[in-house]
């Protein structure tokens, strides 16, 4: 394709053509933003940090039920997901609002052809919920039964714009209907005012929000509140999770629910750049068939993270982990030494005794993982052995023997330990100070007069089927 001769000879004509192209591109960009963003964002105050938006409830409900049917309708086992779901259903049923199927939501006045939007600030109780309605009166009755409060009426008015809204008050819950087929719910009158009276400003802010639009385009990859999706967007995570020490800032996660799997994508902006934490978790790889064949076909949840930077990501996350378990096991420092991690797979095979059966696979340098596994095995074995020996010494000292020079063989012969070869490697040395039992009140646990030393363990000690 060639330009007309007049365009090629005239710089002014070419300049006009460039303006037309830029105008069309700008118009397309605005149209794309308008289509990608949900109208419900006009009710989200600009200062709110958290967004949680579902796709249409018809799709989300039906596909979630299909995917988790086995877990949701599992036998009544303590701790299972099904137990929590049943508890919620029982509570609602006691209030006269049973929730067993999708049709129940429609009966309570909710329009299941559309999605729900939740937004919150960084302070407790500062949240707003936007719910689509098909029957306002039925929804009012539902809220009344759920809250256990009779509704009172209140008028919220804005002196600047002259607008006013009739608000139903259920205890500390405020429910407004700013337009037909929509309910805006909050426990904060100030937040509800900003939702209702600053709709234009809220919408213009959403249209200019480049971070939110980029998250929708890269992570959600479809218009907000459409399909069987759940979209979570968090702005300035350091203000929400203050204990994280500024580890991450903005974050977006999209969950696409299918009848036989979940597809999760996410972007997390961390200190020092943007981390693409989870891309397409079901993207096939050359080695996928090998590990997939080892999983049962009934595997309920399967997540896979692939990245050449997983080692750096792990070290970054460990910098924010100061838990007692991480300090005790030394696992935090050992994991920092693992430089090469290419893939991480986590699967939930099912439930046993109310607890999920989780299988984990990690791909990386074999030698590094051998050292990591040995370090963890050694720590856990030493911790277990020392507790057994200390408990046996305490029993021997308290009831049978006051000698400060017992050995592990003595403890075995006294019937306080089962014979295990590795236990003989722990030296039992006398304490610097031996305390008399008469110094302690009756019934109090006495300090035994011997200390358990360190045992030398090697990798061959753990080459046993039990490990």
CSV table of C-alpha atoms in Angstrom, one decimal:
chain,number,residue,atom,x,y,z
A,1,UNK,CA,0.0,0.0,0.0
A,2,UNK,CA,1.4,3.4,-1.0
A,3,UNK,CA,0.2,6.9,0.0
A,4,UNK,CA,-1.3,9.3,-2.6
A,5,UNK,CA,1.3,11.5,-4.4
A,6,UNK,CA,-0.2,14.6,-2.8
A,7,UNK,CA,0.4,13.1,0.7
A,8,UNK,CA,4.0,12.2,-0.2
A,9,UNK,CA,4.8,15.6,-1.4
A,10,UNK,CA,3.0,17.7,1.2
A,11,UNK,CA,4.3,17.6,4.8
A,12,UNK,CA,1.1,19.3,5.9
A,13,UNK,CA,-1.1,16.5,4.5
A,14,UNK,CA,1.1,14.0,6.2
A,15,UNK,CA,0.8,15.9,9.5
A,16,UNK,CA,-3.0,15.8,9.2
A,17,UNK,CA,-2.9,12.1,8.6
A,18,UNK,CA,-0.8,11.6,11.7
A,19,UNK,CA,-3.3,13.7,13.7
A,20,UNK,CA,-6.1,11.5,12.4
A,21,UNK,CA,-4.3,8.3,13.4
A,22,UNK,CA,-3.4,9.6,16.9
A,23,UNK,CA,-7.0,10.7,17.4
A,24,UNK,CA,-8.4,7.3,16.4
A,25,UNK,CA,-5.8,5.6,18.6
A,26,UNK,CA,-6.8,7.8,21.6
A,27,UNK,CA,-10.5,7.2,21.0
A,28,UNK,CA,-9.9,3.5,20.8
A,29,UNK,CA,-7.9,3.6,24.0
A,30,UNK,CA,-10.8,5.4,25.8
A,31,UNK,CA,-13.3,3.1,24.4
A,32,UNK,CA,-11.3,0.1,25.5
A,33,UNK,CA,-11.1,1.4,29.1
A,34,UNK,CA,-14.8,2.2,29.1
A,35,UNK,CA,-15.6,-1.4,28.0
A,36,UNK,CA,-13.1,-3.0,30.4
A,37,UNK,CA,-14.3,-1.2,33.5
A,38,UNK,CA,-17.5,-2.0,35.4
A,39,UNK,CA,-20.1,0.6,35.9
A,40,UNK,CA,-20.3,-0.3,39.5
A,41,UNK,CA,-16.9,1.4,40.0
A,42,UNK,CA,-18.7,4.7,40.2
A,43,UNK,CA,-19.8,3.7,43.7
A,44,UNK,CA,-16.2,2.9,44.9
A,45,UNK,CA,-14.7,5.9,46.7
A,46,UNK,CA,-11.3,7.0,45.3
A,47,UNK,CA,-9.5,6.3,48.6
A,48,UNK,CA,-10.4,2.7,48.8
A,49,UNK,CA,-7.5,0.2,48.5
A,50,UNK,CA,-9.2,-3.2,47.9
A,51,UNK,CA,-11.4,-4.3,45.1
A,52,UNK,CA,-13.0,-7.8,44.8
A,53,UNK,CA,-15.3,-8.3,41.8
A,54,UNK,CA,-17.1,-11.5,40.7
A,55,UNK,CA,-18.3,-12.4,37.3
A,56,UNK,CA,-22.0,-13.1,36.8
A,57,UNK,CA,-23.2,-15.2,39.7
A,58,UNK,CA,-24.9,-17.7,37.4
A,59,UNK,CA,-21.5,-18.7,35.9
A,60,UNK,CA,-19.5,-18.5,39.2
A,61,UNK,CA,-22.0,-20.5,41.2
A,62,UNK,CA,-22.6,-23.3,38.7
A,63,UNK,CA,-18.9,-23.8,37.8
A,64,UNK,CA,-17.7,-23.6,41.4
A,65,UNK,CA,-20.3,-26.2,42.4
A,66,UNK,CA,-19.2,-28.4,39.5
A,67,UNK,CA,-15.5,-28.1,40.4
A,68,UNK,CA,-15.8,-28.5,44.2
A,69,UNK,CA,-18.8,-30.8,44.3
A,70,UNK,CA,-16.9,-33.6,46.0
A,71,UNK,CA,-15.5,-31.3,48.7
A,72,UNK,CA,-18.7,-29.3,49.2
A,73,UNK,CA,-20.9,-32.4,49.7
A,74,UNK,CA,-18.3,-34.5,51.5
A,75,UNK,CA,-19.2,-36.4,54.7
A,76,UNK,CA,-19.4,-34.4,57.9
A,77,UNK,CA,-15.7,-34.3,58.9
A,78,UNK,CA,-14.3,-31.8,61.3
A,79,UNK,CA,-12.1,-29.2,59.6
A,80,UNK,CA,-13.2,-29.9,56.1
A,81,UNK,CA,-14.4,-27.1,53.8
A,82,UNK,CA,-17.7,-28.9,53.6
A,83,UNK,CA,-18.2,-28.4,57.3
A,84,UNK,CA,-17.8,-24.6,57.1
A,85,UNK,CA,-20.2,-24.5,54.2
A,86,UNK,CA,-22.7,-26.6,56.1
A,87,UNK,CA,-22.3,-24.4,59.2
A,88,UNK,CA,-23.1,-21.3,57.2
A,89,UNK,CA,-26.1,-22.9,55.6
A,90,UNK,CA,-27.4,-24.0,59.0
A,91,UNK,CA,-27.0,-20.4,60.4
A,92,UNK,CA,-29.0,-19.0,57.4
A,93,UNK,CA,-31.6,-21.7,57.7
A,94,UNK,CA,-32.2,-20.9,61.4
A,95,UNK,CA,-32.9,-17.3,60.3
A,96,UNK,CA,-35.4,-18.5,57.8
A,97,UNK,CA,-33.3,-17.8,54.7
A,98,UNK,CA,-32.0,-21.2,53.4
A,99,UNK,CA,-29.3,-21.1,50.8
A,100,UNK,CA,-29.0,-24.4,49.0
A,101,UNK,CA,-29.1,-23.5,45.3
A,102,UNK,CA,-28.7,-20.7,42.9
A,103,UNK,CA,-32.5,-20.2,42.7
A,104,UNK,CA,-32.4,-19.1,46.3
A,105,UNK,CA,-30.4,-16.0,45.5
A,106,UNK,CA,-33.0,-15.1,42.9
A,107,UNK,CA,-35.7,-15.7,45.4
A,108,UNK,CA,-34.0,-13.2,47.7
A,109,UNK,CA,-34.1,-10.5,45.0
A,110,UNK,CA,-30.5,-10.8,43.7
A,111,UNK,CA,-29.9,-10.6,40.0
A,112,UNK,CA,-27.7,-13.6,39.3
A,113,UNK,CA,-27.0,-12.5,35.7
A,114,UNK,CA,-24.6,-9.9,37.1
A,115,UNK,CA,-21.7,-9.8,39.5
A,116,UNK,CA,-21.1,-8.4,43.0
A,117,UNK,CA,-18.4,-5.8,43.8
A,118,UNK,CA,-16.8,-5.4,47.2
A,119,UNK,CA,-14.4,-2.6,48.1
A,120,UNK,CA,-12.7,-1.6,51.4
A,121,UNK,CA,-10.3,0.9,52.8
A,122,UNK,CA,-7.4,0.4,55.2
A,123,UNK,CA,-9.4,0.8,58.3
A,124,UNK,CA,-11.7,-1.8,59.9
A,125,UNK,CA,-15.4,-1.5,58.9
A,126,UNK,CA,-14.7,0.9,56.0
A,127,UNK,CA,-16.2,-1.1,53.2
A,128,UNK,CA,-18.9,-0.9,50.5
A,129,UNK,CA,-20.8,-3.7,48.8
A,130,UNK,CA,-22.6,-3.2,45.5
A,131,UNK,CA,-25.2,-5.9,44.8
A,132,UNK,CA,-27.3,-6.3,41.6
A,133,UNK,CA,-31.1,-6.7,42.3
A,134,UNK,CA,-34.1,-8.0,40.5
A,135,UNK,CA,-36.5,-7.4,43.3
A,136,UNK,CA,-35.9,-4.7,45.8
A,137,UNK,CA,-38.6,-5.7,48.3
A,138,UNK,CA,-37.4,-9.3,48.4
A,139,UNK,CA,-33.9,-8.2,49.0
A,140,UNK,CA,-35.0,-5.9,51.8
A,141,UNK,CA,-36.7,-8.8,53.5
A,142,UNK,CA,-33.5,-10.9,53.0
A,143,UNK,CA,-31.3,-8.3,54.7
A,144,UNK,CA,-33.9,-7.9,57.5
A,145,UNK,CA,-33.8,-11.7,58.3
A,146,UNK,CA,-30.0,-11.9,57.9
A,147,UNK,CA,-29.3,-9.0,60.2
A,148,UNK,CA,-32.1,-9.8,62.7
A,149,UNK,CA,-32.9,-6.1,62.8
A,150,UNK,CA,-36.1,-4.2,61.8
A,151,UNK,CA,-35.4,-1.5,59.2
A,152,UNK,CA,-35.5,2.1,60.0
A,153,UNK,CA,-35.5,4.9,57.4
A,154,UNK,CA,-32.9,7.7,57.1
A,155,UNK,CA,-32.4,10.4,54.5
A,156,UNK,CA,-28.8,11.2,53.4
A,157,UNK,CA,-28.7,14.6,51.8
A,158,UNK,CA,-25.9,16.6,50.1
A,159,UNK,CA,-26.2,20.3,50.5
A,160,UNK,CA,-23.9,21.1,47.6
A,161,UNK,CA,-25.6,19.1,44.9
A,162,UNK,CA,-29.0,19.0,46.4
A,163,UNK,CA,-29.2,15.2,46.0
A,164,UNK,CA,-30.8,13.0,48.7
A,165,UNK,CA,-31.3,9.3,49.1
A,166,UNK,CA,-33.6,7.3,51.3
A,167,UNK,CA,-31.5,4.7,53.2
A,168,UNK,CA,-32.7,1.7,55.0
A,169,UNK,CA,-30.9,1.2,58.4
A,170,UNK,CA,-30.6,-2.4,59.8
A,171,UNK,CA,-28.7,-1.9,63.1
A,172,UNK,CA,-25.4,-0.6,61.9
A,173,UNK,CA,-25.9,-1.6,58.3
A,174,UNK,CA,-26.9,1.0,55.8
A,175,UNK,CA,-28.6,0.0,52.5
A,176,UNK,CA,-29.2,2.5,49.7
A,177,UNK,CA,-30.8,2.1,46.3
A,178,UNK,CA,-29.3,4.9,44.1
A,179,UNK,CA,-30.7,3.4,40.9
A,180,UNK,CA,-33.1,0.7,39.9
A,181,UNK,CA,-31.7,-2.8,40.2
A,182,UNK,CA,-28.8,-1.9,42.5
A,183,UNK,CA,-28.1,-1.9,46.2
A,184,UNK,CA,-25.1,-0.1,47.8
A,185,UNK,CA,-24.4,-1.4,51.3
A,186,UNK,CA,-22.0,-0.1,54.0
A,187,UNK,CA,-21.5,0.2,57.7
A,188,UNK,CA,-19.9,3.6,57.4
A,189,UNK,CA,-22.2,6.6,56.7
A,190,UNK,CA,-19.2,8.7,55.6
A,191,UNK,CA,-18.1,6.1,53.1
A,192,UNK,CA,-21.7,5.6,51.8
A,193,UNK,CA,-22.0,9.4,51.3
A,194,UNK,CA,-18.8,9.4,49.2
A,195,UNK,CA,-20.2,6.4,47.2
A,196,UNK,CA,-23.5,8.1,46.5
A,197,UNK,CA,-22.7,11.8,46.1
A,198,UNK,CA,-19.3,11.5,44.4
A,199,UNK,CA,-20.2,9.1,41.7
A,200,UNK,CA,-18.9,11.3,38.9
A,201,UNK,CA,-15.6,11.9,40.6
A,202,UNK,CA,-15.2,8.2,41.4
A,203,UNK,CA,-15.9,7.2,37.8
A,204,UNK,CA,-13.4,9.7,36.4
A,205,UNK,CA,-10.8,8.5,38.9
A,206,UNK,CA,-11.4,4.9,37.7
A,207,UNK,CA,-11.1,5.8,34.1
A,208,UNK,CA,-7.7,7.5,34.8
A,209,UNK,CA,-6.4,4.7,37.0
A,210,UNK,CA,-3.6,3.3,34.8
A,211,UNK,CA,-2.6,0.7,37.4
A,212,UNK,CA,-6.1,-0.8,37.6
A,213,UNK,CA,-6.5,-0.8,33.9
A,214,UNK,CA,-3.2,-2.5,33.4
A,215,UNK,CA,-4.1,-5.2,35.9
A,216,UNK,CA,-7.4,-5.8,34.1
A,217,UNK,CA,-5.6,-6.1,30.7
A,218,UNK,CA,-2.7,-8.2,31.9
A,219,UNK,CA,-4.3,-10.4,34.6
A,220,UNK,CA,-8.1,-10.5,34.1
A,221,UNK,CA,-7.9,-10.4,30.3
A,222,UNK,CA,-11.6,-9.6,29.9
A,223,UNK,CA,-14.1,-7.0,31.0
A,224,UNK,CA,-14.6,-6.7,34.7
A,225,UNK,CA,-17.5,-8.7,36.3
A,226,UNK,CA,-18.0,-10.9,33.3
A,227,UNK,CA,-17.8,-14.7,33.0
A,228,UNK,CA,-16.9,-17.2,35.8
A,229,UNK,CA,-14.2,-15.1,37.2
A,230,UNK,CA,-13.1,-13.6,40.5
A,231,UNK,CA,-10.9,-10.5,40.4
A,232,UNK,CA,-8.9,-9.1,43.3
A,233,UNK,CA,-7.0,-5.8,43.1
A,234,UNK,CA,-5.1,-4.4,46.0
A,235,UNK,CA,-3.5,-1.0,45.9
A,236,UNK,CA,-0.6,0.0,48.2
A,237,UNK,CA,-0.4,-3.3,50.1
A,238,UNK,CA,2.1,-1.8,52.6
A,239,UNK,CA,-0.8,0.3,54.1
A,240,UNK,CA,-3.0,-2.8,54.4
A,241,UNK,CA,-0.5,-5.3,55.5
A,242,UNK,CA,1.8,-3.2,57.7
A,243,UNK,CA,3.6,-6.3,59.1
A,244,UNK,CA,4.9,-7.1,55.7
A,245,UNK,CA,7.4,-4.4,56.0
A,246,UNK,CA,6.8,-2.9,52.6
A,247,UNK,CA,7.4,-6.2,50.8
A,248,UNK,CA,4.8,-5.5,48.2
A,249,UNK,CA,2.7,-2.6,46.8
A,250,UNK,CA,0.0,-3.2,44.2
A,251,UNK,CA,-1.3,-6.7,43.5
A,252,UNK,CA,-3.9,-8.2,41.2
A,253,UNK,CA,-5.1,-11.8,41.1
A,254,UNK,CA,-7.7,-13.2,38.6
A,255,UNK,CA,-9.3,-16.6,39.2
A,256,UNK,CA,-11.1,-18.2,36.2
A,257,UNK,CA,-13.3,-21.1,37.3
A,258,UNK,CA,-13.8,-23.9,34.9
A,259,UNK,CA,-15.8,-27.2,35.5
A,260,UNK,CA,-12.6,-29.2,35.9
A,261,UNK,CA,-9.9,-26.7,36.9
A,262,UNK,CA,-9.0,-23.3,38.1
A,263,UNK,CA,-6.8,-20.9,36.1
A,264,UNK,CA,-5.1,-18.3,38.2
A,265,UNK,CA,-3.0,-15.3,37.0
A,266,UNK,CA,-1.5,-12.6,39.1
A,267,UNK,CA,0.8,-9.6,39.1
A,268,UNK,CA,2.5,-8.4,42.3
A,269,UNK,CA,4.4,-5.2,42.4
A,270,UNK,CA,7.2,-5.7,45.0
A,271,UNK,CA,9.9,-3.5,46.3
A,272,UNK,CA,12.3,-3.1,43.4
A,273,UNK,CA,9.9,-3.9,40.5
A,274,UNK,CA,7.0,-5.9,39.2
A,275,UNK,CA,6.9,-9.6,39.9
A,276,UNK,CA,4.8,-11.7,37.6
A,277,UNK,CA,4.0,-14.2,40.3
A,278,UNK,CA,1.7,-16.5,38.5
A,279,UNK,CA,1.3,-16.5,34.7
A,280,UNK,CA,-0.9,-19.2,33.1
A,281,UNK,CA,-0.7,-22.0,35.6
A,282,UNK,CA,-2.0,-24.6,33.2
A,283,UNK,CA,0.4,-23.7,30.4
A,284,UNK,CA,1.8,-27.1,29.1
A,285,UNK,CA,5.5,-27.8,29.5
A,286,UNK,CA,7.7,-30.5,28.1
A,287,UNK,CA,7.9,-32.3,31.4
A,288,UNK,CA,4.2,-31.9,32.3
A,289,UNK,CA,3.1,-35.4,31.3
A,290,UNK,CA,5.7,-37.0,33.7
A,291,UNK,CA,4.4,-35.5,36.9
A,292,UNK,CA,0.7,-35.3,35.8
A,293,UNK,CA,0.7,-39.1,35.3
A,294,UNK,CA,1.7,-39.6,39.0
A,295,UNK,CA,-1.4,-37.7,40.2
A,296,UNK,CA,-4.9,-39.3,40.5
A,297,UNK,CA,-7.5,-38.1,38.1
A,298,UNK,CA,-9.6,-36.9,41.1
A,299,UNK,CA,-7.1,-34.2,42.1
A,300,UNK,CA,-9.3,-31.2,43.1
A,301,UNK,CA,-6.9,-28.3,42.9
A,302,UNK,CA,-3.7,-28.0,41.0
A,303,UNK,CA,-1.4,-24.9,40.9
A,304,UNK,CA,1.8,-24.6,39.0
A,305,UNK,CA,4.2,-21.7,39.0
A,306,UNK,CA,6.9,-21.5,36.4
A,307,UNK,CA,9.7,-18.9,36.3
A,308,UNK,CA,13.4,-18.8,36.0
A,309,UNK,CA,13.4,-16.2,38.9
A,310,UNK,CA,11.6,-18.4,41.5
A,311,UNK,CA,14.8,-18.7,43.5
A,312,UNK,CA,15.0,-14.9,43.8
A,313,UNK,CA,11.3,-14.6,44.5
A,314,UNK,CA,11.6,-17.1,47.3
A,315,UNK,CA,14.5,-15.3,48.9
A,316,UNK,CA,12.5,-12.0,48.7
A,317,UNK,CA,9.5,-13.6,50.4
A,318,UNK,CA,11.7,-15.1,53.1
A,319,UNK,CA,13.0,-11.7,54.0
A,320,UNK,CA,9.5,-10.9,55.2
A,321,UNK,CA,9.1,-14.2,57.1
A,322,UNK,CA,10.1,-13.8,60.8
A,323,UNK,CA,7.9,-16.6,62.2
A,324,UNK,CA,9.0,-18.7,65.1
A,325,UNK,CA,8.9,-21.9,62.9
A,326,UNK,CA,11.2,-20.3,60.4
A,327,UNK,CA,13.7,-19.3,63.1
A,328,UNK,CA,13.5,-22.7,64.9
A,329,UNK,CA,14.0,-25.0,61.9
A,330,UNK,CA,16.7,-22.9,60.3
A,331,UNK,CA,14.7,-23.5,57.1
A,332,UNK,CA,14.7,-19.8,56.3
A,333,UNK,CA,18.5,-19.7,55.9
A,334,UNK,CA,18.7,-23.1,54.1
A,335,UNK,CA,16.1,-22.0,51.5
A,336,UNK,CA,18.0,-18.8,50.9
A,337,UNK,CA,20.9,-21.0,49.7
A,338,UNK,CA,18.8,-22.7,47.0
A,339,UNK,CA,19.6,-20.6,43.9
A,340,UNK,CA,17.8,-22.6,41.2
A,341,UNK,CA,14.1,-23.3,41.4
A,342,UNK,CA,12.4,-23.6,38.0
A,343,UNK,CA,8.9,-24.9,38.8
A,344,UNK,CA,6.6,-25.4,41.8
A,345,UNK,CA,3.5,-27.6,41.7
A,346,UNK,CA,1.0,-27.9,44.5
A,347,UNK,CA,-2.0,-30.3,44.3
A,348,UNK,CA,-4.8,-31.2,46.7
A,349,UNK,CA,-5.7,-34.9,46.1
A,350,UNK,CA,-8.7,-35.0,48.5
A,351,UNK,CA,-9.5,-35.1,52.2
A,352,UNK,CA,-8.7,-37.5,54.9
A,353,UNK,CA,-10.0,-37.1,58.4
A,354,UNK,CA,-11.1,-33.6,57.6
A,355,UNK,CA,-7.7,-32.5,56.4
A,356,UNK,CA,-6.6,-31.9,52.8
A,357,UNK,CA,-4.0,-34.3,51.3
A,358,UNK,CA,-1.5,-32.0,49.7
A,359,UNK,CA,1.3,-33.1,47.4
A,360,UNK,CA,4.1,-30.7,46.5
A,361,UNK,CA,6.7,-30.9,43.7
A,362,UNK,CA,9.7,-28.6,43.3
A,363,UNK,CA,12.0,-28.6,40.2
A,364,UNK,CA,15.5,-27.3,40.6
A,365,UNK,CA,19.2,-28.3,41.2
A,366,UNK,CA,19.2,-31.8,42.6
A,367,UNK,CA,22.3,-31.3,44.7
A,368,UNK,CA,20.9,-28.2,46.4
A,369,UNK,CA,17.7,-29.9,47.2
A,370,UNK,CA,19.5,-32.9,48.6
A,371,UNK,CA,21.4,-30.6,51.0
A,372,UNK,CA,18.1,-28.8,51.9
A,373,UNK,CA,16.2,-32.0,52.6
A,374,UNK,CA,19.1,-33.4,54.7
A,375,UNK,CA,19.3,-30.2,56.7
A,376,UNK,CA,15.6,-30.3,57.4
A,377,UNK,CA,15.6,-34.0,58.2
A,378,UNK,CA,18.6,-33.6,60.6
A,379,UNK,CA,17.0,-30.7,62.4
A,380,UNK,CA,13.6,-32.5,62.9
A,381,UNK,CA,15.3,-35.7,63.9
A,382,UNK,CA,17.6,-34.0,66.5
A,383,UNK,CA,14.7,-32.1,67.9
A,384,UNK,CA,12.6,-35.2,68.3
A,385,UNK,CA,15.5,-37.3,69.8
A,386,UNK,CA,16.5,-34.6,72.3
A,387,UNK,CA,12.9,-34.4,73.6
A,388,UNK,CA,12.7,-38.1,74.0
A,389,UNK,CA,16.0,-38.3,75.9
A,390,UNK,CA,15.2,-35.3,78.1
A,391,UNK,CA,11.8,-36.7,79.0
A,392,UNK,CA,13.4,-40.1,79.8
A,393,UNK,CA,16.1,-38.5,82.0
A,394,UNK,CA,13.5,-36.4,83.8
A,395,UNK,CA,11.5,-39.6,84.6
A,396,UNK,CA,14.6,-41.5,85.7
A,397,UNK,CA,15.7,-38.7,88.0
A,398,UNK,CA,12.2,-38.1,89.4
A,399,UNK,CA,11.2,-41.6,90.2
A,400,UNK,CA,14.1,-44.1,89.9
A,401,UNK,CA,17.6,-42.8,89.8
A,402,UNK,CA,19.5,-39.9,91.2
A,403,UNK,CA,22.7,-40.7,89.4
A,404,UNK,CA,24.0,-37.9,87.2
A,405,UNK,CA,25.9,-40.3,84.9
A,406,UNK,CA,23.1,-42.2,83.1
A,407,UNK,CA,23.6,-43.4,79.5
A,408,UNK,CA,21.0,-44.0,76.8
A,409,UNK,CA,21.5,-47.7,77.4
A,410,UNK,CA,20.6,-47.2,81.0
A,411,UNK,CA,17.4,-45.4,79.9
A,412,UNK,CA,16.5,-48.3,77.6
A,413,UNK,CA,17.2,-50.9,80.3
A,414,UNK,CA,14.9,-48.9,82.7
A,415,UNK,CA,12.1,-49.2,80.1
A,416,UNK,CA,12.0,-45.4,79.5
A,417,UNK,CA,13.2,-45.6,75.9
A,418,UNK,CA,12.7,-47.9,73.0
A,419,UNK,CA,16.0,-49.1,71.5
A,420,UNK,CA,17.1,-47.0,68.5
A,421,UNK,CA,20.7,-47.0,67.2
A,422,UNK,CA,20.9,-43.3,66.7
A,423,UNK,CA,20.0,-42.5,70.3
A,424,UNK,CA,23.3,-44.0,71.4
A,425,UNK,CA,25.1,-41.2,69.6
A,426,UNK,CA,23.9,-38.5,71.9
A,427,UNK,CA,26.3,-37.9,74.8
A,428,UNK,CA,24.7,-37.4,78.2
A,429,UNK,CA,26.9,-35.1,80.1
A,430,UNK,CA,26.5,-34.0,83.8
A,431,UNK,CA,25.2,-30.6,84.4
A,432,UNK,CA,27.4,-27.9,85.9
A,433,UNK,CA,25.0,-27.6,88.9
A,434,UNK,CA,22.9,-30.4,90.3
A,435,UNK,CA,19.8,-29.3,92.2
A,436,UNK,CA,18.3,-31.3,95.0
A,437,UNK,CA,14.6,-32.4,94.6
A,438,UNK,CA,13.9,-31.0,98.1
A,439,UNK,CA,14.3,-27.5,96.7
A,440,UNK,CA,11.1,-27.9,94.5
A,441,UNK,CA,7.5,-28.0,95.6
A,442,UNK,CA,5.7,-31.4,95.3
A,443,UNK,CA,4.3,-32.1,91.9
A,444,UNK,CA,6.6,-29.7,90.1
A,445,UNK,CA,8.7,-30.9,87.1
A,446,UNK,CA,12.3,-31.2,88.3
A,447,UNK,CA,15.3,-30.3,86.2
A,448,UNK,CA,17.2,-33.4,85.5
A,449,UNK,CA,21.0,-33.4,86.3
A,450,UNK,CA,22.2,-34.3,82.9
A,451,UNK,CA,22.3,-32.5,79.5
A,452,UNK,CA,21.8,-34.0,76.1
A,453,UNK,CA,24.7,-33.2,73.8
A,454,UNK,CA,24.9,-33.1,70.0
A,455,UNK,CA,24.9,-36.2,67.8
A,456,UNK,CA,26.7,-36.5,64.5
A,457,UNK,CA,24.2,-37.5,61.7
A,458,UNK,CA,24.9,-38.2,58.1
A,459,UNK,CA,22.7,-38.6,55.0
A,460,UNK,CA,22.9,-42.4,55.1
A,461,UNK,CA,21.1,-42.3,58.4
A,462,UNK,CA,18.0,-41.1,56.6
A,463,UNK,CA,18.0,-43.6,53.7
A,464,UNK,CA,15.2,-45.6,55.2
A,465,UNK,CA,11.7,-46.3,53.9
A,466,UNK,CA,10.2,-44.3,56.8
A,467,UNK,CA,11.8,-41.2,55.4
